[in-house]
């Protein structure tokens, strides 16, 4: 089981005003984990976002298995539901995350025990999504011909996001991180 609590050691010990929520992945996957995260409380404005100056953050590690794609989409959708972002911006975030997850699974996963770590951060004005995997091989945009069934993932991310890029892994880890940002707009 992976426990994710916005920097806290476990969901039960998370800061006041945060409620742990669980997401179960698809059944029947050997080594499948349950991801747990905390959702931020509404600030003084009544809007989810910064809590005591900290960004609202989700971090979850799931198996690098394509059958987890729908669980990842549900995870991101549920996390974004509390933010006052327009529906099209939430949809863009979910789709771009799905593309990065699919790329990590297809191009970076070589072992059935591989995992992908997803981090979603909302700072009150910017949404940043990072997908980390264990492969050091950097993704590259390519031109897919009209008949190709794949090869458009990074182009989709680039079209949906305000910015995107790659970063080295966190200290002490191997692999890479691919991220995108969306500047927040207020829902009407």
Coordinates of N, CA and C in Angstrom, one line a residue:
X1 N 0.8 -1.2 0.0 CA 0.0 0.0 0.0 C 0.9 1.2 0.0
X2 N 0.6 2.2 -0.8 CA 1.3 3.4 -0.9 C 0.5 4.5 -0.1
X3 N 1.1 5.1 0.8 CA 0.4 6.2 1.5 C 1.0 7.5 1.1
X4 N 0.1 8.4 0.8 CA 0.5 9.7 0.3 C -0.2 10.8 1.1
X5 N 0.5 11.7 1.7 CA -0.2 12.6 2.6 C 0.3 14.0 2.6
X6 N 0.7 14.6 1.5 CA 1.2 15.9 1.4 C 2.3 16.2 2.4
X7 N 3.3 15.3 2.3 CA 4.5 15.5 3.1 C 4.4 14.9 4.5
X8 N 3.3 14.3 4.9 CA 3.1 13.7 6.2 C 3.5 12.3 6.2
X9 N 3.8 11.6 7.3 CA 4.2 10.2 7.3 C 3.1 9.3 6.9
X10 N 1.8 9.6 7.2 CA 0.7 8.7 6.8 C -0.6 9.6 6.9
X11 N -1.6 9.1 6.2 CA -2.8 9.8 6.1 C -3.5 10.1 7.4
X12 N -3.4 9.2 8.4 CA -4.0 9.4 9.7 C -3.4 10.5 10.4
X13 N -2.1 10.8 10.2 CA -1.4 11.8 10.9 C -1.3 13.1 10.1
X14 N -2.1 13.2 9.1 CA -2.0 14.4 8.2 C -2.5 15.6 9.0
X15 N -2.3 16.8 8.4 CA -2.6 18.1 9.1 C -4.2 18.2 9.2
X16 N -4.6 18.9 10.2 CA -6.0 19.1 10.5 C -6.7 19.7 9.2
X17 N -7.9 19.3 9.0 CA -8.6 19.8 7.9 C -8.4 19.0 6.6
X18 N -7.6 18.0 6.6 CA -7.4 17.2 5.4 C -8.0 15.8 5.7
X19 N -8.6 15.3 4.7 CA -9.3 14.0 4.8 C -8.6 13.0 3.9
X20 N -8.2 11.8 4.4 CA -7.6 10.8 3.5 C -8.7 10.2 2.7
X21 N -8.4 9.9 1.5 CA -9.3 9.3 0.5 C -8.5 8.1 -0.2
X22 N -9.2 7.0 -0.4 CA -8.5 5.9 -1.0 C -9.0 5.6 -2.4
X23 N -8.1 5.1 -3.2 CA -8.4 4.7 -4.6 C -7.8 3.3 -4.8
X24 N -8.7 2.4 -5.2 CA -8.2 1.0 -5.5 C -8.0 0.9 -7.0
X25 N -7.0 0.2 -7.4 CA -6.7 0.0 -8.8 C -7.5 -1.2 -9.3
X26 N -7.2 -1.6 -10.5 CA -8.0 -2.7 -11.1 C -7.6 -4.0 -10.4
X27 N -8.6 -4.9 -10.3 CA -8.4 -6.2 -9.6 C -7.6 -7.1 -10.5
X28 N -6.9 -8.1 -9.8 CA -6.2 -9.1 -10.5 C -4.9 -8.8 -11.0
X29 N -4.3 -7.7 -10.6 CA -3.0 -7.3 -11.1 C -2.0 -7.7 -10.0
X30 N -1.0 -8.7 -10.3 CA -0.1 -9.1 -9.4 C 0.7 -7.8 -8.9
X31 N 0.9 -7.7 -7.6 CA 1.7 -6.6 -7.0 C 0.9 -5.3 -7.0
X32 N -0.4 -5.3 -7.3 CA -1.1 -4.0 -7.4 C -1.2 -3.4 -6.0
X33 N -1.1 -2.1 -5.9 CA -1.1 -1.4 -4.7 C -2.4 -0.6 -4.6
X34 N -2.7 -0.1 -3.4 CA -3.8 0.9 -3.3 C -3.1 2.2 -3.0
X35 N -3.5 3.2 -3.7 CA -2.9 4.5 -3.5 C -3.8 5.3 -2.5
X36 N -3.2 6.0 -1.6 CA -4.0 6.8 -0.6 C -3.4 8.2 -0.7
X37 N -4.2 9.2 -0.6 CA -3.8 10.6 -0.6 C -4.6 11.4 0.3
X38 N -4.2 12.7 0.5 CA -5.0 13.6 1.2 C -5.4 14.7 0.4
X39 N -6.6 15.2 0.6 CA -7.1 16.4 -0.1 C -7.0 17.6 0.8
X40 N -6.7 18.7 0.2 CA -6.5 19.9 1.0 C -7.8 20.5 1.5
X41 N -7.8 21.2 2.5 CA -9.0 21.9 3.0 C -9.2 23.2 2.3
X42 N -10.4 23.7 2.4 CA -10.6 25.1 1.8 C -10.0 26.1 2.7
X43 N -9.4 27.1 2.1 CA -8.7 28.2 2.8 C -9.7 29.2 3.2
X44 N -9.2 30.4 3.6 CA -10.1 31.5 4.1 C -11.1 31.9 3.0
X45 N -10.7 31.8 1.7 CA -11.6 32.2 0.6 C -12.7 31.2 0.4
X46 N -12.6 30.0 1.1 CA -13.6 28.9 0.8 C -13.2 28.1 -0.4
X47 N -12.1 28.3 -1.0 CA -11.7 27.6 -2.2 C -10.5 26.7 -1.8
X48 N -10.6 25.5 -2.3 CA -9.5 24.5 -2.1 C -8.2 25.2 -2.7
X49 N -7.1 24.9 -2.1 CA -5.8 25.5 -2.6 C -4.8 25.5 -1.5
X50 N -4.1 26.6 -1.4 CA -3.1 26.7 -0.4 C -3.7 26.5 1.0
X51 N -3.0 25.7 1.8 CA -3.4 25.5 3.2 C -2.1 26.0 4.0
X52 N -2.3 27.0 4.7 CA -1.1 27.6 5.5 C 0.0 27.8 4.6
X53 N -0.2 28.4 3.4 CA 0.8 28.7 2.5 C 1.4 27.6 1.7
X54 N 1.0 26.4 1.9 CA 1.5 25.2 1.2 C 0.7 24.9 0.0
X55 N 1.3 24.4 -1.1 CA 0.4 24.0 -2.2 C -0.3 22.7 -1.9
X56 N -1.5 22.6 -2.5 CA -2.3 21.4 -2.4 C -1.6 20.4 -3.2
X57 N -1.3 19.2 -2.7 CA -0.5 18.2 -3.4 C -1.0 16.8 -3.3
X58 N -0.9 16.1 -4.4 CA -1.3 14.7 -4.4 C 0.0 14.0 -4.9
X59 N 0.3 12.9 -4.3 CA 1.5 12.1 -4.8 C 1.1 10.6 -4.6
X60 N 1.2 9.9 -5.7 CA 0.8 8.5 -5.7 C 1.7 7.7 -6.6
X61 N 2.0 6.5 -6.1 CA 2.8 5.6 -6.9 C 1.9 4.4 -7.2
X62 N 1.9 4.0 -8.5 CA 1.0 2.9 -9.0 C 1.9 2.0 -9.9
X63 N 1.4 0.8 -10.1 CA 2.2 -0.1 -11.0 C 2.2 0.5 -12.4
X64 N 3.4 0.2 -13.0 CA 3.5 0.7 -14.4 C 2.9 -0.3 -15.3
X65 N 1.6 -0.3 -15.3 CA 0.7 -1.3 -16.0 C -0.4 -0.5 -16.7
X66 N -0.6 -0.8 -18.0 CA -1.6 0.0 -18.7 C -3.0 -0.1 -18.1
X67 N -3.3 -1.2 -17.4 CA -4.6 -1.4 -16.8 C -4.9 -0.4 -15.7
X68 N -3.9 0.3 -15.3 CA -4.0 1.3 -14.2 C -4.4 2.7 -14.8
X69 N -4.4 2.8 -16.1 CA -4.7 4.1 -16.7 C -6.0 4.7 -16.2
X70 N -7.1 4.0 -16.2 CA -8.4 4.5 -15.8 C -8.3 4.9 -14.3
X71 N -7.6 4.2 -13.5 CA -7.5 4.5 -12.0 C -6.7 5.8 -11.9
X72 N -5.7 6.0 -12.7 CA -4.9 7.3 -12.7 C -5.8 8.5 -13.1
X73 N -6.6 8.3 -14.2 CA -7.5 9.3 -14.6 C -8.5 9.7 -13.5
X74 N -9.1 8.6 -12.8 CA -10.0 8.9 -11.7 C -9.3 9.6 -10.6
X75 N -8.1 9.2 -10.3 CA -7.4 9.8 -9.2 C -7.2 11.3 -9.4
X76 N -6.7 11.7 -10.6 CA -6.5 13.1 -11.0 C -7.9 13.8 -11.0
X77 N -8.9 13.3 -11.6 CA -10.2 13.9 -11.6 C -10.7 14.2 -10.3
X78 N -10.6 13.2 -9.4 CA -11.1 13.4 -8.0 C -10.3 14.5 -7.3
X79 N -9.0 14.5 -7.5 CA -8.2 15.5 -6.8 C -8.5 16.9 -7.3
X80 N -8.8 17.1 -8.6 CA -9.0 18.4 -9.2 C -10.5 18.8 -8.9
X81 N -11.3 17.9 -8.5 CA -12.7 18.3 -8.3 C -12.9 19.4 -7.3
X82 N -12.1 19.5 -6.3 CA -12.2 20.5 -5.3 C -11.7 21.9 -5.7
X83 N -11.0 22.0 -6.8 CA -10.4 23.2 -7.3 C -11.4 23.9 -8.2
X84 N -11.4 25.2 -8.2 CA -12.4 26.0 -9.0 C -11.7 26.3 -10.3
X85 N -11.5 25.2 -11.1 CA -10.9 25.4 -12.4 C -12.1 25.1 -13.4
X86 N -12.0 25.7 -14.5 CA -13.0 25.4 -15.5 C -13.0 23.9 -15.9
X87 N -14.1 23.3 -16.3 CA -14.2 21.9 -16.7 C -13.2 21.6 -17.8
X88 N -13.0 22.5 -18.8 CA -12.1 22.2 -19.9 C -10.7 22.1 -19.4
X89 N -10.3 22.9 -18.4 CA -9.0 22.9 -17.9 C -8.7 21.6 -17.1
X90 N -9.7 21.1 -16.3 CA -9.6 19.8 -15.7 C -9.5 18.7 -16.7
X91 N -10.3 18.8 -17.7 CA -10.2 17.7 -18.8 C -8.9 17.7 -19.4
X92 N -8.3 18.9 -19.7 CA -6.9 19.0 -20.3 C -5.9 18.4 -19.4
X93 N -6.0 18.6 -18.1 CA -5.1 18.1 -17.1 C -5.2 16.6 -17.1
X94 N -6.4 16.0 -17.1 CA -6.6 14.6 -17.0 C -6.0 13.9 -18.3
X95 N -6.3 14.5 -19.4 CA -5.8 14.0 -20.7 C -4.3 14.0 -20.8
X96 N -3.7 15.1 -20.4 CA -2.3 15.2 -20.5 C -1.6 14.3 -19.5
X97 N -2.2 14.1 -18.3 CA -1.6 13.2 -17.4 C -1.7 11.7 -17.9
X98 N -2.9 11.4 -18.6 CA -3.0 10.1 -19.2 C -2.0 9.8 -20.2
X99 N -1.7 10.8 -21.0 CA -0.6 10.7 -22.1 C 0.7 10.4 -21.4
X100 N 1.1 11.2 -20.4 CA 2.4 11.0 -19.7 C 2.5 9.6 -19.1
X101 N 1.4 9.2 -18.4 CA 1.3 7.9 -17.8 C 1.5 6.8 -18.9
X102 N 0.8 6.9 -20.0 CA 0.9 5.9 -21.1 C 2.3 5.8 -21.6
X103 N 2.9 7.0 -21.8 CA 4.3 7.0 -22.3 C 5.2 6.3 -21.3
X104 N 5.1 6.6 -20.0 CA 5.9 6.0 -19.0 C 5.7 4.4 -19.0
X105 N 4.5 4.0 -19.1 CA 4.3 2.5 -19.1 C 4.8 1.9 -20.4
X106 N 4.6 2.5 -21.5 CA 5.0 1.9 -22.8 C 6.5 2.0 -23.0
X107 N 7.1 3.1 -22.7 CA 8.5 3.3 -23.1 C 9.5 3.1 -22.0
X108 N 9.0 3.2 -20.7 CA 10.0 3.2 -19.6 C 9.9 1.9 -18.7
X109 N 8.8 1.2 -18.8 CA 8.6 0.0 -18.0 C 9.2 -1.2 -18.6
X110 N 10.1 -1.8 -17.9 CA 10.8 -3.1 -18.5 C 10.6 -4.2 -17.5
X111 N 10.1 -4.0 -16.3 CA 10.0 -5.0 -15.3 C 8.6 -5.0 -14.8
X112 N 8.0 -6.1 -14.5 CA 6.6 -6.1 -14.0 C 6.5 -5.4 -12.6
X113 N 7.6 -5.3 -11.9 CA 7.5 -4.6 -10.6 C 7.7 -3.1 -10.8
X114 N 7.9 -2.6 -12.0 CA 8.1 -1.1 -12.2 C 6.9 -0.3 -11.7
X115 N 7.2 0.9 -11.3 CA 6.1 1.8 -10.8 C 6.2 3.1 -11.5
X116 N 5.2 3.9 -11.5 CA 5.1 5.2 -12.0 C 4.6 6.1 -10.8
X117 N 5.3 7.2 -10.5 CA 4.9 8.1 -9.5 C 4.3 9.4 -10.1
X118 N 3.1 9.7 -9.7 CA 2.4 10.8 -10.1 C 2.3 11.9 -9.0
X119 N 2.6 13.1 -9.4 CA 2.5 14.2 -8.4 C 1.7 15.3 -9.1
X120 N 0.7 15.8 -8.4 CA -0.2 16.9 -8.8 C -0.1 17.9 -7.8
X121 N 0.3 19.1 -8.2 CA 0.4 20.2 -7.2 C -0.4 21.4 -7.7
X122 N -1.1 22.0 -6.8 CA -1.9 23.2 -7.1 C -1.4 24.3 -6.2
X123 N -0.8 25.4 -6.8 CA -0.3 26.5 -5.9 C -1.3 27.6 -5.8
X124 N -2.4 27.5 -6.3 CA -3.4 28.6 -6.2 C -3.5 29.4 -7.5
X125 N -2.5 29.2 -8.3 CA -2.5 29.9 -9.6 C -2.0 29.0 -10.7
X126 N -1.3 27.9 -10.4 CA -0.7 27.0 -11.4 C -0.9 25.6 -10.9
X127 N -1.3 24.8 -11.9 CA -1.4 23.3 -11.7 C -0.1 22.7 -12.3
X128 N 0.6 21.9 -11.6 CA 1.8 21.2 -12.1 C 1.6 19.7 -11.9
X129 N 1.7 19.0 -13.0 CA 1.6 17.5 -12.9 C 3.0 16.9 -13.3
X130 N 3.5 16.0 -12.5 CA 4.8 15.4 -12.8 C 4.6 13.9 -12.8
X131 N 5.1 13.2 -13.8 CA 5.1 11.7 -13.9 C 6.5 11.3 -13.9
X132 N 6.9 10.4 -12.9 CA 8.2 9.9 -12.8 C 8.2 8.4 -13.0
X133 N 9.3 8.0 -13.7 CA 9.5 6.6 -14.0 C 10.9 6.2 -13.7
X134 N 11.3 5.0 -13.8 CA 12.6 4.5 -13.5 C 13.6 4.5 -14.7
X135 N 13.1 4.8 -15.9 CA 14.0 4.8 -17.0 C 14.7 6.2 -17.2
X136 N 16.0 6.1 -17.5 CA 16.7 7.4 -17.7 C 16.6 7.9 -19.1
X137 N 16.0 7.1 -20.0 CA 15.8 7.5 -21.4 C 14.7 8.6 -21.5
X138 N 15.2 9.7 -22.0 CA 14.2 10.9 -22.2 C 13.3 10.7 -23.3
X139 N 12.0 11.1 -23.1 CA 11.1 11.0 -24.2 C 11.4 12.1 -25.3
X140 N 11.0 11.8 -26.5 CA 11.2 12.8 -27.5 C 10.0 12.9 -28.4
X141 N 9.7 14.2 -28.7 CA 8.5 14.4 -29.6 C 8.9 13.9 -31.0
X142 N 7.9 13.3 -31.7 CA 8.2 12.8 -33.0 C 7.0 13.1 -33.9
X143 N 7.2 13.1 -35.1 CA 6.1 13.4 -36.1 C 5.5 12.0 -36.4
X144 N 4.3 11.8 -36.1 CA 3.6 10.6 -36.5 C 2.8 10.8 -37.7
X145 N 3.0 9.8 -38.6 CA 2.2 10.0 -39.9 C 0.7 9.7 -39.6
X146 N -0.1 10.1 -40.5 CA -1.6 10.1 -40.3 C -2.1 8.7 -40.0
X147 N -1.4 7.6 -40.5 CA -1.9 6.3 -40.3 C -1.4 5.6 -39.0
X148 N -0.4 6.3 -38.3 CA 0.2 5.8 -37.1 C -0.8 5.7 -36.0
X149 N -0.8 4.6 -35.2 CA -1.6 4.4 -34.1 C -1.1 5.0 -32.8
X150 N 0.2 5.5 -32.8 CA 0.8 6.1 -31.6 C 1.8 7.1 -32.1
X151 N 2.4 7.7 -31.1 CA 3.5 8.7 -31.4 C 3.0 10.2 -31.3
X152 N 1.8 10.4 -30.8 CA 1.3 11.7 -30.6 C 1.2 12.2 -29.2
X153 N 1.6 11.4 -28.2 CA 1.5 11.7 -26.8 C 2.1 13.1 -26.4
X154 N 3.3 13.3 -26.7 CA 4.0 14.5 -26.3 C 3.4 15.7 -27.1
X155 N 3.0 15.5 -28.3 CA 2.4 16.6 -29.0 C 1.1 17.0 -28.4
X156 N 0.3 16.0 -27.9 CA -0.9 16.3 -27.2 C -0.7 17.1 -25.9
X157 N 0.3 16.6 -25.2 CA 0.7 17.3 -23.9 C 1.1 18.8 -24.3
X158 N 1.9 19.0 -25.3 CA 2.3 20.3 -25.6 C 1.2 21.2 -26.1
X159 N 0.2 20.6 -26.8 CA -1.0 21.4 -27.2 C -1.9 21.8 -26.0
X160 N -2.0 20.9 -25.0 CA -2.9 21.2 -23.9 C -2.3 22.0 -22.8
X161 N -1.0 21.9 -22.6 CA -0.3 22.6 -21.5 C 0.2 23.9 -21.8
X162 N 0.3 24.8 -20.8 CA 1.0 26.1 -21.0 C 2.5 25.9 -21.1
X163 N 3.0 24.9 -20.4 CA 4.4 24.6 -20.5 C 4.6 23.1 -20.2
X164 N 5.7 22.5 -20.6 CA 6.0 21.1 -20.2 C 7.5 20.9 -20.4
X165 N 8.0 19.9 -19.8 CA 9.4 19.6 -19.9 C 9.8 18.3 -19.2
X166 N 11.1 18.1 -19.0 CA 11.7 17.0 -18.4 C 12.7 17.4 -17.3
X167 N 12.8 16.6 -16.3 CA 13.7 16.9 -15.2 C 14.4 15.6 -14.7
X168 N 15.6 15.7 -14.1 CA 16.2 14.5 -13.6 C 15.4 13.9 -12.5
X169 N 15.7 12.7 -12.0 CA 14.9 12.1 -10.9 C 15.1 12.9 -9.6
X170 N 14.3 12.6 -8.7 CA 14.5 13.2 -7.3 C 15.8 12.6 -6.8
X171 N 16.5 13.3 -5.9 CA 17.7 12.8 -5.3 C 17.5 11.4 -4.7
X172 N 18.5 10.5 -5.0 CA 18.4 9.2 -4.5 C 17.6 8.2 -5.3
X173 N 17.0 8.7 -6.4 CA 16.1 7.8 -7.2 C 16.8 7.7 -8.6
X174 N 16.3 6.8 -9.4 CA 16.8 6.6 -10.8 C 15.6 7.0 -11.7
X175 N 16.0 7.3 -12.9 CA 14.9 7.5 -13.9 C 14.9 9.0 -14.3
X176 N 13.6 9.5 -14.5 CA 13.4 10.9 -14.9 C 12.0 11.3 -14.5
X177 N 11.7 12.6 -14.7 CA 10.4 13.1 -14.4 C 10.0 13.9 -15.7
X178 N 8.8 13.8 -16.1 CA 8.2 14.6 -17.2 C 7.0 15.3 -16.6
X179 N 7.0 16.6 -16.9 CA 6.0 17.4 -16.2 C 5.3 18.4 -17.2
X180 N 4.1 18.9 -16.7 CA 3.4 20.0 -17.5 C 2.8 20.9 -16.5
X181 N 2.5 22.1 -16.9 CA 1.8 23.1 -16.1 C 0.6 23.7 -16.8
X182 N -0.4 24.1 -16.1 CA -1.5 24.8 -16.6 C -1.7 26.0 -15.7
X183 N -1.8 27.2 -16.2 CA -2.1 28.3 -15.4 C -3.6 28.3 -15.1
X184 N -3.9 28.5 -13.8 CA -5.3 28.5 -13.4 C -6.2 29.6 -13.9
X185 N -7.4 29.3 -14.3 CA -8.4 30.2 -14.6 C -9.6 30.0 -13.7
X186 N -10.3 31.0 -13.4 CA -11.5 30.8 -12.5 C -12.6 30.3 -13.3
X187 N -13.3 29.3 -12.7 CA -14.5 28.7 -13.4 C -15.6 29.8 -13.3
X188 N -16.5 29.8 -14.3 CA -17.6 30.7 -14.3 C -18.9 30.1 -14.1

